[in-house]
Amino acid sequence: MRLLGAWVSGFGRSCAVAAVCLAVPGVWAAAVAWGIWWGATNPWSWSAPVLLVVAGTIGLARPVCQAARRLVARWSGTTIPGGYRRAVPVTRLSTGYWWNGFSYERTRRDALMDQRWRLRWRDPANLRDLRFVAVAPLTAGLVAALPPGGLAVAVLGSASAQTSVRVAGAVGALVLLAAAPWAWRLLEPVAVRFLRPSPAMALADRVEELTVQRADVTVAQAAEIRRIERDLHDGAQARLVALGLSLATAQRLMDRDPEAARALMREAQAGATASLAELRELIRGISPPVLSERGLLDAVRALALDSPLEVSVRAEGALELDAPIESALYFAVAELLTNAAKHARATHARITIRRDATALRVEVEDDGRGGAAVRSGGGLDGLRRRLAVFDGTMEVTSPPGGPTVAIMMVPCESW
C-alpha cells in the first residue's frame, strides 16, 4: 500500500509539474495552430500569433515561477525567495504631491498606478523569470511529462489492434510505472538554480528588508509599551487604587461597624485576587511562563490544549533555541491557530516542528475553508516580517475550500 501511495502521489506531482512548466509552451503551440488555421485565408495571420506568444509568455512568466516556488516549498521544504521589488508606502509631502519611491504625482491614485507599473515592468526579476520559463520546459517539464505521456500511449495502445501500436503501448506503460515516483523531483534543482535571486538582487532586498525591519521594530516596541501602560493603568492600577480605598475605609469602620468593615475586607480580597490575575495575564502576553521555563515544544503543546480546535503536535529533533526566536515562533503559531478557529472555521489543526542541519521548520495546517493570503499590512504579513528579523520565512498555501498550510523556516546554523 505504501508503494502504491508513493506511486499515485508521484504521478499526481508529475502531472502538476508538467502543467506548470509546459504552460508557456502550450501557449506557443496554440499560437502556431492558430496561425496555421488562419493563414489559409488571411495574409496577415502571422501578426496575431506573434502577439499571442509575446503576451502569453510575459503574462504567464511570473505566475509560472510563483507556482513552481510553491510546489517546491510544499513538497521539499526548500523556500526560494521571490526577489521581486516590493512597493514602499506612498507618502504625501508637505507640498501636496505624493511620493511613491520613483516619482512625484499629484494624486495618490496616480502615485499608486505609476508605482505598480514601474514595479511590474522595471523589475530585474522579469528577465530571470523569462529565463526559467524557457529552461523549465526542456528540463523539469520534459521529464515530468513522461508519466502522463506514458499513460496516454498505454491507453491508446490497449485500444488498438495493430501489433506495433500495442508494443508502443506496453513501452508507455513501462515508462509510466518506472517514472511516476521520480519524474517530478527534477523541479527542485532546476527551480533553485534558475529562480533564486542574483547576488545584486539579494543584496538590494536585504538592505530594503533591514530598513523595513528597523521601522517595524520601532513601531512594534512603541505599540507594546503603550499596550502595557494601558493595561496597567486601566486594569491592575485601577484595582489597586480601589483596594487601597477599601482598606482605608475598612480601617475607619473597624471600631464602630465591624460587619461593614468585614464586607469591605472581603471586597478588597476579591479585588486583590483579580489584580493578581490581570498581572499574570499581562506577564503571559509579554512572555508566557511555560515558554521560558520549558521551551518552545511544551509551550506549543500547552497552546494546543487551550485551543478550541482539536490540535495534534509532532516534533522531530532537539529544539534548543534562543529566547527571541522561541517567542517569535510561539506567538506566530498562536496567531495562526486563532485565525484558523476565528476566520477559517476549522475544527482540526496539525502542528509539525522539525529541525534539520540548516533550519527549523514549523508547519501549521488546518482543515478550514481556506482563502488566506499574505496581504500587505495584514496579520500574516506582520508574522512574516517578525520572522524576517531572524532571516526566517513564511509561506502560506490556502486554496479556496482549504486546507491552509503555513510553513515557517528559521535558519539554525548559529544556534
mmCIF file of C-alpha atoms in Angstrom:
data_model
loop_
_atom_site.group_PDB
_atom_site.id
_atom_site.type_symbol
_atom_site.label_atom_id
_atom_site.label_comp_id
_atom_site.label_asym_id
_atom_site.label_seq_id
_atom_site.Cartn_x
_atom_site.Cartn_y
_atom_site.Cartn_z
ATOM 1 C CA MET A 1 0.000 0.000 0.000
ATOM 2 C CA ARG A 2 2.847 2.361 0.783
ATOM 3 C CA LEU A 3 4.400 1.770 -2.644
ATOM 4 C CA LEU A 4 1.048 2.301 -4.323
ATOM 5 C CA GLY A 5 0.532 5.536 -2.390
ATOM 6 C CA ALA A 6 4.010 6.770 -3.355
ATOM 7 C CA TRP A 7 3.332 5.898 -6.998
ATOM 8 C CA VAL A 8 -0.038 7.680 -7.063
ATOM 9 C CA SER A 9 1.421 10.711 -5.280
ATOM 10 C CA GLY A 10 4.368 10.819 -7.666
ATOM 11 C CA PHE A 11 2.084 10.595 -10.687
ATOM 12 C CA GLY A 12 -0.050 13.467 -9.419
ATOM 13 C CA ARG A 13 3.001 15.598 -8.677
ATOM 14 C CA SER A 14 4.458 14.850 -12.102
ATOM 15 C CA CYS A 15 1.233 15.991 -13.728
ATOM 16 C CA ALA A 16 1.310 19.202 -11.670
ATOM 17 C CA VAL A 17 4.946 19.922 -12.596
ATOM 18 C CA ALA A 18 4.248 19.219 -16.272
ATOM 19 C CA ALA A 19 1.232 21.545 -16.226
ATOM 20 C CA VAL A 20 3.255 24.367 -14.637
ATOM 21 C CA CYS A 21 6.410 24.009 -16.712
ATOM 22 C CA LEU A 22 4.627 23.434 -20.043
ATOM 23 C CA ALA A 23 2.076 26.234 -19.660
ATOM 24 C CA VAL A 24 4.086 28.702 -21.761
ATOM 25 C CA PRO A 25 4.944 26.153 -24.500
ATOM 26 C CA GLY A 26 1.232 25.360 -24.535
ATOM 27 C CA VAL A 27 0.569 28.998 -25.441
ATOM 28 C CA TRP A 28 3.211 28.781 -28.157
ATOM 29 C CA ALA A 29 1.608 25.655 -29.605
ATOM 30 C CA ALA A 30 -1.816 27.296 -29.550
ATOM 31 C CA ALA A 31 -0.391 30.334 -31.364
ATOM 32 C CA VAL A 32 1.189 28.148 -34.063
ATOM 33 C CA ALA A 33 -2.045 26.197 -34.541
ATOM 34 C CA TRP A 34 -3.993 29.453 -34.784
ATOM 35 C CA GLY A 35 -1.549 30.834 -37.354
ATOM 36 C CA ILE A 36 -1.786 27.685 -39.495
ATOM 37 C CA TRP A 37 -5.575 27.670 -39.356
ATOM 38 C CA TRP A 38 -5.920 31.399 -40.026
ATOM 39 C CA GLY A 39 -3.125 31.605 -42.591
ATOM 40 C CA ALA A 40 -5.190 29.936 -45.283
ATOM 41 C CA THR A 41 -7.463 32.976 -45.588
ATOM 42 C CA ASN A 42 -5.522 35.943 -44.222
ATOM 43 C CA PRO A 43 -2.041 37.023 -45.347
ATOM 44 C CA TRP A 44 -1.583 38.953 -42.058
ATOM 45 C CA SER A 45 -2.239 35.852 -39.997
ATOM 46 C CA TRP A 46 1.303 35.869 -38.521
ATOM 47 C CA SER A 47 0.706 39.069 -36.501
ATOM 48 C CA ALA A 48 -1.932 37.721 -34.108
ATOM 49 C CA PRO A 49 0.001 34.523 -33.183
ATOM 50 C CA VAL A 50 3.155 36.588 -32.572
ATOM 51 C CA LEU A 51 1.242 38.926 -30.269
ATOM 52 C CA LEU A 52 -0.259 35.908 -28.507
ATOM 53 C CA VAL A 53 3.201 34.391 -27.967
ATOM 54 C CA VAL A 54 4.652 37.632 -26.606
ATOM 55 C CA ALA A 55 1.686 38.475 -24.381
ATOM 56 C CA GLY A 56 1.279 34.899 -23.152
ATOM 57 C CA THR A 57 4.974 34.488 -22.335
ATOM 58 C CA ILE A 58 5.254 37.793 -20.472
ATOM 59 C CA GLY A 59 1.906 37.404 -18.743
ATOM 60 C CA LEU A 60 2.489 33.805 -17.609
ATOM 61 C CA ALA A 61 6.166 34.108 -16.624
ATOM 62 C CA ARG A 62 5.651 35.359 -13.084
ATOM 63 C CA PRO A 63 2.617 33.145 -12.242
ATOM 64 C CA VAL A 64 4.504 30.079 -13.517
ATOM 65 C CA CYS A 65 7.566 30.928 -11.409
ATOM 66 C CA GLN A 66 5.458 31.574 -8.316
ATOM 67 C CA ALA A 67 3.642 28.258 -8.815
ATOM 68 C CA ALA A 68 6.989 26.461 -9.142
ATOM 69 C CA ARG A 69 8.205 28.031 -5.875
ATOM 70 C CA ARG A 70 5.030 26.953 -4.077
ATOM 71 C CA LEU A 71 5.336 23.371 -5.317
ATOM 72 C CA VAL A 72 8.990 23.157 -4.270
ATOM 73 C CA ALA A 73 8.250 24.660 -0.832
ATOM 74 C CA ARG A 74 5.309 22.338 -0.235
ATOM 75 C CA TRP A 75 6.959 19.112 -1.380
ATOM 76 C CA SER A 76 10.580 19.542 -0.294
ATOM 77 C CA GLY A 77 10.512 22.341 2.284
ATOM 78 C CA THR A 78 13.007 24.384 0.226
ATOM 79 C CA THR A 79 11.971 28.032 0.214
ATOM 80 C CA ILE A 80 13.130 30.002 -2.828
ATOM 81 C CA PRO A 81 12.886 33.777 -2.250
ATOM 82 C CA GLY A 82 10.984 35.635 -4.908
ATOM 83 C CA GLY A 83 13.411 38.529 -5.119
ATOM 84 C CA TYR A 84 10.767 40.835 -6.567
ATOM 85 C CA ARG A 85 10.816 44.520 -5.817
ATOM 86 C CA ARG A 86 8.404 45.468 -3.070
ATOM 87 C CA ALA A 87 6.187 48.519 -3.001
ATOM 88 C CA VAL A 88 7.103 51.217 -0.494
ATOM 89 C CA PRO A 89 4.343 53.195 1.247
ATOM 90 C CA VAL A 90 3.014 56.060 -0.821
ATOM 91 C CA THR A 91 3.592 59.253 1.179
ATOM 92 C CA ARG A 92 2.065 62.692 0.862
ATOM 93 C CA LEU A 93 4.586 65.511 1.205
ATOM 94 C CA SER A 94 4.107 68.990 2.602
ATOM 95 C CA THR A 95 3.944 70.322 -0.966
ATOM 96 C CA GLY A 96 0.794 68.284 -1.597
ATOM 97 C CA TYR A 97 2.463 65.869 -4.025
ATOM 98 C CA TRP A 98 2.612 62.114 -3.462
ATOM 99 C CA TRP A 99 5.944 60.240 -3.455
ATOM 100 C CA ASN A 100 5.837 56.566 -4.487
ATOM 101 C CA GLY A 101 9.538 55.733 -4.362
ATOM 102 C CA PHE A 102 10.081 56.617 -8.023
ATOM 103 C CA SER A 103 8.340 59.902 -8.855
ATOM 104 C CA TYR A 104 6.090 62.655 -7.528
ATOM 105 C CA GLU A 105 2.423 62.596 -8.536
ATOM 106 C CA ARG A 106 -0.461 64.967 -7.940
ATOM 107 C CA THR A 107 -2.866 62.360 -6.560
ATOM 108 C CA ARG A 108 -2.492 59.188 -4.527
ATOM 109 C CA ARG A 109 -4.220 57.181 -7.259
ATOM 110 C CA ASP A 110 -1.687 58.342 -9.880
ATOM 111 C CA ALA A 111 1.180 57.584 -7.496
ATOM 112 C CA LEU A 112 -0.065 54.039 -6.875
ATOM 113 C CA MET A 113 -0.660 53.389 -10.572
ATOM 114 C CA ASP A 114 2.788 54.657 -11.548
ATOM 115 C CA GLN A 115 4.386 52.621 -8.766
ATOM 116 C CA ARG A 116 2.559 49.452 -9.805
ATOM 117 C CA TRP A 117 3.633 49.732 -13.443
ATOM 118 C CA ARG A 118 7.241 50.563 -12.577
ATOM 119 C CA LEU A 119 7.477 47.620 -10.179
ATOM 120 C CA ARG A 120 5.950 45.258 -12.716
ATOM 121 C CA TRP A 121 7.899 46.196 -15.822
ATOM 122 C CA ARG A 122 11.210 47.512 -14.469
ATOM 123 C CA ASP A 123 11.877 44.688 -12.053
ATOM 124 C CA PRO A 124 15.187 42.904 -12.863
ATOM 125 C CA ALA A 125 13.493 39.663 -11.771
ATOM 126 C CA ASN A 126 11.465 39.693 -15.009
ATOM 127 C CA LEU A 127 14.493 38.537 -17.024
ATOM 128 C CA ARG A 128 15.139 35.769 -14.513
ATOM 129 C CA ASP A 129 11.516 34.588 -14.797
ATOM 130 C CA LEU A 130 11.673 34.601 -18.595
ATOM 131 C CA ARG A 131 14.863 32.543 -18.424
ATOM 132 C CA PHE A 132 13.133 29.994 -16.187
ATOM 133 C CA VAL A 133 10.088 29.586 -18.465
ATOM 134 C CA ALA A 134 12.499 28.974 -21.355
ATOM 135 C CA VAL A 135 14.627 26.417 -19.477
ATOM 136 C CA ALA A 136 11.986 24.603 -17.407
ATOM 137 C CA PRO A 137 10.054 23.014 -20.325
ATOM 138 C CA LEU A 138 13.240 21.382 -21.658
ATOM 139 C CA THR A 139 14.316 20.050 -18.244
ATOM 140 C CA ALA A 140 11.794 19.552 -15.442
ATOM 141 C CA GLY A 141 8.783 19.853 -17.734
ATOM 142 C CA LEU A 142 10.040 17.288 -20.226
ATOM 143 C CA VAL A 143 10.880 14.741 -17.534
ATOM 144 C CA ALA A 144 7.630 15.348 -15.623
ATOM 145 C CA ALA A 145 5.659 14.785 -18.835
ATOM 146 C CA LEU A 146 6.886 11.176 -19.076
ATOM 147 C CA PRO A 147 4.274 9.638 -16.697
ATOM 148 C CA PRO A 148 1.192 11.323 -18.222
ATOM 149 C CA GLY A 149 2.628 10.754 -21.714
ATOM 150 C CA GLY A 150 3.254 7.107 -20.903
ATOM 151 C CA LEU A 151 -0.318 6.790 -19.637
ATOM 152 C CA ALA A 152 -1.706 8.258 -22.857
ATOM 153 C CA VAL A 153 0.398 5.938 -25.021
ATOM 154 C CA ALA A 154 -0.579 2.934 -22.889
ATOM 155 C CA VAL A 155 -4.285 3.732 -23.229
ATOM 156 C CA LEU A 156 -4.036 4.210 -26.993
ATOM 157 C CA GLY A 157 -2.011 1.007 -27.356
ATOM 158 C CA SER A 158 -4.504 -1.065 -25.401
ATOM 159 C CA ALA A 159 -7.319 0.174 -27.636
ATOM 160 C CA SER A 160 -5.549 -0.673 -30.924
ATOM 161 C CA ALA A 161 -5.354 -3.964 -32.784
ATOM 162 C CA GLN A 162 -2.055 -3.216 -34.538
ATOM 163 C CA THR A 163 0.969 -5.003 -33.109
ATOM 164 C CA SER A 164 3.309 -2.034 -33.378
ATOM 165 C CA VAL A 165 0.857 0.219 -31.566
ATOM 166 C CA ARG A 166 0.304 -2.374 -28.838
ATOM 167 C CA VAL A 167 4.083 -2.677 -28.363
ATOM 168 C CA ALA A 168 4.308 1.101 -28.102
ATOM 169 C CA GLY A 169 1.509 0.970 -25.529
ATOM 170 C CA ALA A 170 3.440 -1.610 -23.485
ATOM 171 C CA VAL A 171 6.535 0.598 -23.590
ATOM 172 C CA GLY A 172 4.399 3.543 -22.474
ATOM 173 C CA ALA A 173 3.069 1.521 -19.554
ATOM 174 C CA LEU A 174 6.633 0.626 -18.506
ATOM 175 C CA VAL A 175 7.644 4.287 -18.703
ATOM 176 C CA LEU A 176 4.594 5.213 -16.648
ATOM 177 C CA LEU A 177 5.378 2.650 -13.930
ATOM 178 C CA ALA A 178 9.083 3.472 -13.769
ATOM 179 C CA ALA A 179 8.981 7.268 -13.992
ATOM 180 C CA ALA A 180 5.915 8.224 -11.950
ATOM 181 C CA PRO A 181 7.527 8.168 -8.461
ATOM 182 C CA TRP A 182 10.583 10.200 -9.543
ATOM 183 C CA ALA A 183 9.787 12.372 -12.549
ATOM 184 C CA TRP A 184 8.648 15.390 -10.506
ATOM 185 C CA ARG A 185 11.844 15.609 -8.434
ATOM 186 C CA LEU A 186 13.847 17.462 -11.086
ATOM 187 C CA LEU A 187 11.778 20.595 -10.432
ATOM 188 C CA GLU A 188 13.602 21.430 -7.185
ATOM 189 C CA PRO A 189 17.188 21.655 -8.523
ATOM 190 C CA VAL A 190 16.045 23.469 -11.654
ATOM 191 C CA ALA A 191 13.991 25.972 -9.641
ATOM 192 C CA VAL A 192 16.779 26.521 -7.110
ATOM 193 C CA ARG A 193 19.302 27.074 -9.914
ATOM 194 C CA PHE A 194 17.265 29.429 -12.079
ATOM 195 C CA LEU A 195 14.779 31.113 -9.722
ATOM 196 C CA ARG A 196 16.974 32.207 -6.835
ATOM 197 C CA PRO A 197 17.717 35.950 -6.783
ATOM 198 C CA SER A 198 21.010 37.172 -8.152
ATOM 199 C CA PRO A 199 23.582 38.492 -5.631
ATOM 200 C CA ALA A 200 22.733 42.091 -6.547
ATOM 201 C CA MET A 201 19.002 41.454 -6.151
ATOM 202 C CA ALA A 202 19.547 39.623 -2.865
ATOM 203 C CA LEU A 203 21.690 42.484 -1.518
ATOM 204 C CA ALA A 204 19.136 45.110 -2.552
ATOM 205 C CA ASP A 205 16.338 43.055 -0.995
ATOM 206 C CA ARG A 206 18.329 42.612 2.197
ATOM 207 C CA VAL A 207 19.005 46.343 2.541
ATOM 208 C CA GLU A 208 15.338 47.105 1.936
ATOM 209 C CA GLU A 209 14.264 44.352 4.320
ATOM 210 C CA LEU A 210 16.544 45.599 7.100
ATOM 211 C CA THR A 211 15.211 49.126 6.642
ATOM 212 C CA VAL A 212 11.633 47.894 6.928
ATOM 213 C CA GLN A 213 12.515 45.686 9.899
ATOM 214 C CA ARG A 214 14.068 48.601 11.758
ATOM 215 C CA ALA A 215 10.914 50.639 11.261
ATOM 216 C CA ASP A 216 8.721 47.672 12.228
ATOM 217 C CA VAL A 217 10.690 47.009 15.402
ATOM 218 C CA THR A 218 10.482 50.660 16.431
ATOM 219 C CA VAL A 219 6.739 50.795 15.825
ATOM 220 C CA ALA A 220 6.154 47.428 17.494
ATOM 221 C CA GLN A 221 8.143 48.402 20.588
ATOM 222 C CA ALA A 222 6.247 51.675 20.937
ATOM 223 C CA ALA A 223 2.903 49.901 20.495
ATOM 224 C CA GLU A 224 3.852 47.220 23.029
ATOM 225 C CA ILE A 225 4.886 49.837 25.597
ATOM 226 C CA ARG A 226 1.602 51.690 25.072
ATOM 227 C CA ARG A 227 -0.331 48.432 25.455
ATOM 228 C CA ILE A 228 1.423 47.563 28.707
ATOM 229 C CA GLU A 229 0.889 51.083 30.055
ATOM 230 C CA ARG A 230 -2.803 50.981 29.085
ATOM 231 C CA ASP A 231 -3.338 47.548 30.609
ATOM 232 C CA LEU A 232 -1.626 48.576 33.849
ATOM 233 C CA HIS A 233 -3.438 51.912 34.047
ATOM 234 C CA ASP A 234 -6.915 50.674 33.195
ATOM 235 C CA GLY A 235 -6.670 47.299 34.910
ATOM 236 C CA ALA A 236 -4.304 46.486 37.728
ATOM 237 C CA GLN A 237 -3.601 50.096 38.738
ATOM 238 C CA ALA A 238 -7.285 50.982 38.992
ATOM 239 C CA ARG A 239 -7.982 47.868 41.037
ATOM 240 C CA LEU A 240 -5.068 48.547 43.374
ATOM 241 C CA VAL A 241 -6.269 52.133 43.951
ATOM 242 C CA ALA A 242 -9.744 50.807 44.746
ATOM 243 C CA LEU A 243 -8.138 48.217 47.022
ATOM 244 C CA GLY A 244 -6.313 50.917 48.957
ATOM 245 C CA LEU A 245 -9.514 52.971 49.374
ATOM 246 C CA SER A 246 -11.416 49.895 50.563
ATOM 247 C CA LEU A 247 -8.734 49.098 53.149
ATOM 248 C CA ALA A 248 -8.664 52.679 54.401
ATOM 249 C CA THR A 249 -12.455 52.741 54.724
ATOM 250 C CA ALA A 250 -12.455 49.348 56.481
ATOM 251 C CA GLN A 251 -9.871 50.633 58.947
ATOM 252 C CA ARG A 252 -12.114 53.589 59.881
ATOM 253 C CA LEU A 253 -15.174 51.347 60.217
ATOM 254 C CA MET A 254 -13.436 48.646 62.226
ATOM 255 C CA ASP A 255 -14.489 50.025 65.635
ATOM 256 C CA ARG A 256 -17.998 51.367 65.037
ATOM 257 C CA ASP A 257 -19.263 48.967 62.299
ATOM 258 C CA PRO A 258 -17.247 45.723 62.236
ATOM 259 C CA GLU A 259 -19.725 43.987 59.921
ATOM 260 C CA ALA A 260 -19.345 46.661 57.214
ATOM 261 C CA ALA A 261 -15.573 46.588 57.677
ATOM 262 C CA ARG A 262 -15.504 42.824 57.163
ATOM 263 C CA ALA A 263 -17.590 43.234 53.961
ATOM 264 C CA LEU A 264 -15.109 45.783 52.656
ATOM 265 C CA MET A 265 -12.251 43.438 53.538
ATOM 266 C CA ARG A 266 -13.898 40.667 51.526
ATOM 267 C CA GLU A 267 -14.280 43.041 48.557
ATOM 268 C CA ALA A 268 -10.636 44.064 48.932
ATOM 269 C CA GLN A 269 -9.588 40.426 48.923
ATOM 270 C CA ALA A 270 -11.568 39.795 45.722
ATOM 271 C CA GLY A 271 -10.016 42.895 44.182
ATOM 272 C CA ALA A 272 -6.519 41.715 45.096
ATOM 273 C CA THR A 273 -7.221 38.325 43.525
ATOM 274 C CA ALA A 274 -8.491 39.973 40.329
ATOM 275 C CA SER A 275 -5.460 42.283 40.209
ATOM 276 C CA LEU A 276 -3.127 39.337 40.562
ATOM 277 C CA ALA A 277 -4.928 37.508 37.754
ATOM 278 C CA GLU A 278 -4.653 40.565 35.475
ATOM 279 C CA LEU A 279 -0.948 40.945 36.224
ATOM 280 C CA ARG A 280 -0.394 37.264 35.446
ATOM 281 C CA GLU A 281 -2.297 37.632 32.164
ATOM 282 C CA LEU A 282 -0.213 40.697 31.304
ATOM 283 C CA ILE A 283 3.013 38.798 32.010
ATOM 284 C CA ARG A 284 1.709 35.880 29.945
ATOM 285 C CA GLY A 285 1.150 38.250 26.999
ATOM 286 C CA ILE A 286 4.728 39.529 27.272
ATOM 287 C CA SER A 287 6.405 36.150 27.749
ATOM 288 C CA PRO A 288 4.425 33.028 28.655
ATOM 289 C CA PRO A 289 5.990 31.350 31.719
ATOM 290 C CA VAL A 290 5.763 27.899 30.144
ATOM 291 C CA LEU A 291 7.824 29.192 27.198
ATOM 292 C CA SER A 292 10.674 30.481 29.359
ATOM 293 C CA GLU A 293 10.568 27.530 31.745
ATOM 294 C CA ARG A 294 10.035 24.542 29.430
ATOM 295 C CA GLY A 295 10.851 25.689 25.894
ATOM 296 C CA LEU A 296 9.030 26.005 22.593
ATOM 297 C CA LEU A 297 7.729 22.454 22.226
ATOM 298 C CA ASP A 298 5.983 22.284 25.613
ATOM 299 C CA ALA A 299 4.677 25.828 25.152
ATOM 300 C CA VAL A 300 3.137 24.875 21.804
ATOM 301 C CA ARG A 301 1.622 21.756 23.371
ATOM 302 C CA ALA A 302 0.089 23.890 26.135
ATOM 303 C CA LEU A 303 -1.203 26.224 23.455
ATOM 304 C CA ALA A 304 -2.775 23.266 21.655
ATOM 305 C CA LEU A 305 -4.549 22.174 24.844
ATOM 306 C CA ASP A 306 -6.031 25.656 25.307
ATOM 307 C CA SER A 307 -7.127 25.967 21.679
ATOM 308 C CA PRO A 308 -10.807 25.430 20.756
ATOM 309 C CA LEU A 309 -9.565 23.278 17.863
ATOM 310 C CA GLU A 310 -8.516 19.657 18.041
ATOM 311 C CA VAL A 311 -4.762 20.126 17.632
ATOM 312 C CA SER A 312 -2.053 17.497 17.242
ATOM 313 C CA VAL A 313 1.597 18.408 17.791
ATOM 314 C CA ARG A 314 4.518 16.439 16.399
ATOM 315 C CA ALA A 315 8.188 17.272 16.826
ATOM 316 C CA GLU A 316 11.354 15.804 15.347
ATOM 317 C CA GLY A 317 14.868 16.563 16.554
ATOM 318 C CA ALA A 318 16.199 18.504 19.519
ATOM 319 C CA LEU A 319 14.944 22.060 19.974
ATOM 320 C CA GLU A 320 17.457 24.348 21.645
ATOM 321 C CA LEU A 321 16.560 27.853 20.509
ATOM 322 C CA ASP A 322 17.342 31.379 21.557
ATOM 323 C CA ALA A 323 14.585 33.038 23.572
ATOM 324 C CA PRO A 324 13.693 35.709 20.947
ATOM 325 C CA ILE A 325 13.285 33.042 18.248
ATOM 326 C CA GLU A 326 11.163 30.863 20.537
ATOM 327 C CA SER A 327 8.959 33.834 21.348
ATOM 328 C CA ALA A 328 8.504 34.797 17.681
ATOM 329 C CA LEU A 329 7.585 31.238 16.674
ATOM 330 C CA TYR A 330 5.298 30.739 19.680
ATOM 331 C CA PHE A 331 3.238 33.858 19.006
ATOM 332 C CA ALA A 332 3.184 33.050 15.274
ATOM 333 C CA VAL A 333 1.707 29.604 15.993
ATOM 334 C CA ALA A 334 -0.753 31.174 18.452
ATOM 335 C CA GLU A 335 -1.964 33.674 15.854
ATOM 336 C CA LEU A 336 -2.289 31.002 13.154
ATOM 337 C CA LEU A 337 -4.410 28.827 15.455
ATOM 338 C CA THR A 338 -6.541 31.842 16.372
ATOM 339 C CA ASN A 339 -7.076 32.677 12.701
ATOM 340 C CA ALA A 340 -7.983 29.062 11.946
ATOM 341 C CA ALA A 341 -10.626 28.998 14.676
ATOM 342 C CA LYS A 342 -11.970 32.527 14.195
ATOM 343 C CA HIS A 343 -11.842 33.142 10.460
ATOM 344 C CA ALA A 344 -11.392 29.772 8.727
ATOM 345 C CA ARG A 345 -13.965 27.913 10.896
ATOM 346 C CA ALA A 346 -11.588 24.974 11.215
ATOM 347 C CA THR A 347 -12.138 22.040 13.560
ATOM 348 C CA HIS A 348 -8.749 20.287 13.371
ATOM 349 C CA ALA A 349 -5.172 21.520 13.119
ATOM 350 C CA ARG A 350 -1.795 19.843 12.928
ATOM 351 C CA ILE A 351 1.499 21.383 14.058
ATOM 352 C CA THR A 352 4.771 19.829 12.926
ATOM 353 C CA ILE A 353 8.106 21.070 14.268
ATOM 354 C CA ARG A 354 11.196 19.665 12.605
ATOM 355 C CA ARG A 355 14.825 20.669 12.738
ATOM 356 C CA ASP A 356 17.497 19.598 10.279
ATOM 357 C CA ALA A 357 21.107 20.640 9.802
ATOM 358 C CA THR A 358 20.298 24.047 8.374
ATOM 359 C CA ALA A 359 16.895 25.250 9.554
ATOM 360 C CA LEU A 360 13.966 24.845 11.888
ATOM 361 C CA ARG A 361 10.689 24.192 10.089
ATOM 362 C CA VAL A 362 7.337 24.798 11.765
ATOM 363 C CA GLU A 363 4.262 23.760 9.769
ATOM 364 C CA VAL A 364 0.720 24.622 10.833
ATOM 365 C CA GLU A 365 -2.099 23.010 8.842
ATOM 366 C CA ASP A 366 -5.832 23.365 9.432
ATOM 367 C CA ASP A 367 -8.957 21.996 7.731
ATOM 368 C CA GLY A 368 -10.712 25.369 7.459
ATOM 369 C CA ARG A 369 -12.326 26.954 4.436
ATOM 370 C CA GLY A 370 -9.063 28.435 3.107
ATOM 371 C CA GLY A 371 -8.661 31.654 1.196
ATOM 372 C CA ALA A 372 -5.977 33.102 3.487
ATOM 373 C CA ALA A 373 -3.372 35.322 1.819
ATOM 374 C CA VAL A 374 -0.358 37.348 2.913
ATOM 375 C CA ARG A 375 -1.586 40.875 2.219
ATOM 376 C CA SER A 376 0.496 43.962 2.801
ATOM 377 C CA GLY A 377 -0.249 45.335 6.255
ATOM 378 C CA GLY A 378 -2.263 42.254 7.298
ATOM 379 C CA GLY A 379 -1.720 39.928 10.198
ATOM 380 C CA LEU A 380 0.082 37.265 8.164
ATOM 381 C CA ASP A 381 2.350 39.913 6.681
ATOM 382 C CA GLY A 382 3.185 41.012 10.233
ATOM 383 C CA LEU A 383 4.157 37.436 11.106
ATOM 384 C CA ARG A 384 6.349 37.241 8.027
ATOM 385 C CA ARG A 385 8.108 40.481 8.934
ATOM 386 C CA ARG A 386 8.692 39.352 12.521
ATOM 387 C CA LEU A 387 10.298 36.123 11.325
ATOM 388 C CA ALA A 388 12.375 38.042 8.785
ATOM 389 C CA VAL A 389 14.222 39.678 11.686
ATOM 390 C CA PHE A 390 15.849 36.257 12.224
ATOM 391 C CA ASP A 391 16.270 35.626 8.452
ATOM 392 C CA GLY A 392 13.158 33.462 8.653
ATOM 393 C CA THR A 393 10.486 32.998 6.021
ATOM 394 C CA MET A 394 6.820 32.099 5.962
ATOM 395 C CA GLU A 395 4.916 30.599 3.047
ATOM 396 C CA VAL A 396 1.135 30.229 3.143
ATOM 397 C CA THR A 397 -0.803 27.907 0.837
ATOM 398 C CA SER A 398 -4.551 28.342 1.239
ATOM 399 C CA PRO A 399 -6.736 27.462 -1.766
ATOM 400 C CA PRO A 400 -10.470 28.181 -1.516
ATOM 401 C CA GLY A 401 -12.050 25.348 0.403
ATOM 402 C CA GLY A 402 -8.824 24.574 2.241
ATOM 403 C CA PRO A 403 -6.713 23.209 3.672
ATOM 404 C CA THR A 404 -4.487 26.073 4.813
ATOM 405 C CA VAL A 405 -0.805 25.266 5.289
ATOM 406 C CA ALA A 406 1.632 27.791 6.767
ATOM 407 C CA ILE A 407 5.315 26.845 6.659
ATOM 408 C CA MET A 408 7.775 28.874 8.754
ATOM 409 C CA MET A 409 11.509 28.371 8.257
ATOM 410 C CA VAL A 410 14.214 29.870 10.502
ATOM 411 C CA PRO A 411 17.934 29.249 9.838
ATOM 412 C CA CYS A 412 19.716 27.496 12.663
ATOM 413 C CA GLU A 413 23.403 27.354 11.707
ATOM 414 C CA SER A 414 24.376 29.757 14.509
ATOM 415 C CA TRP A 415 22.413 28.103 17.327
#
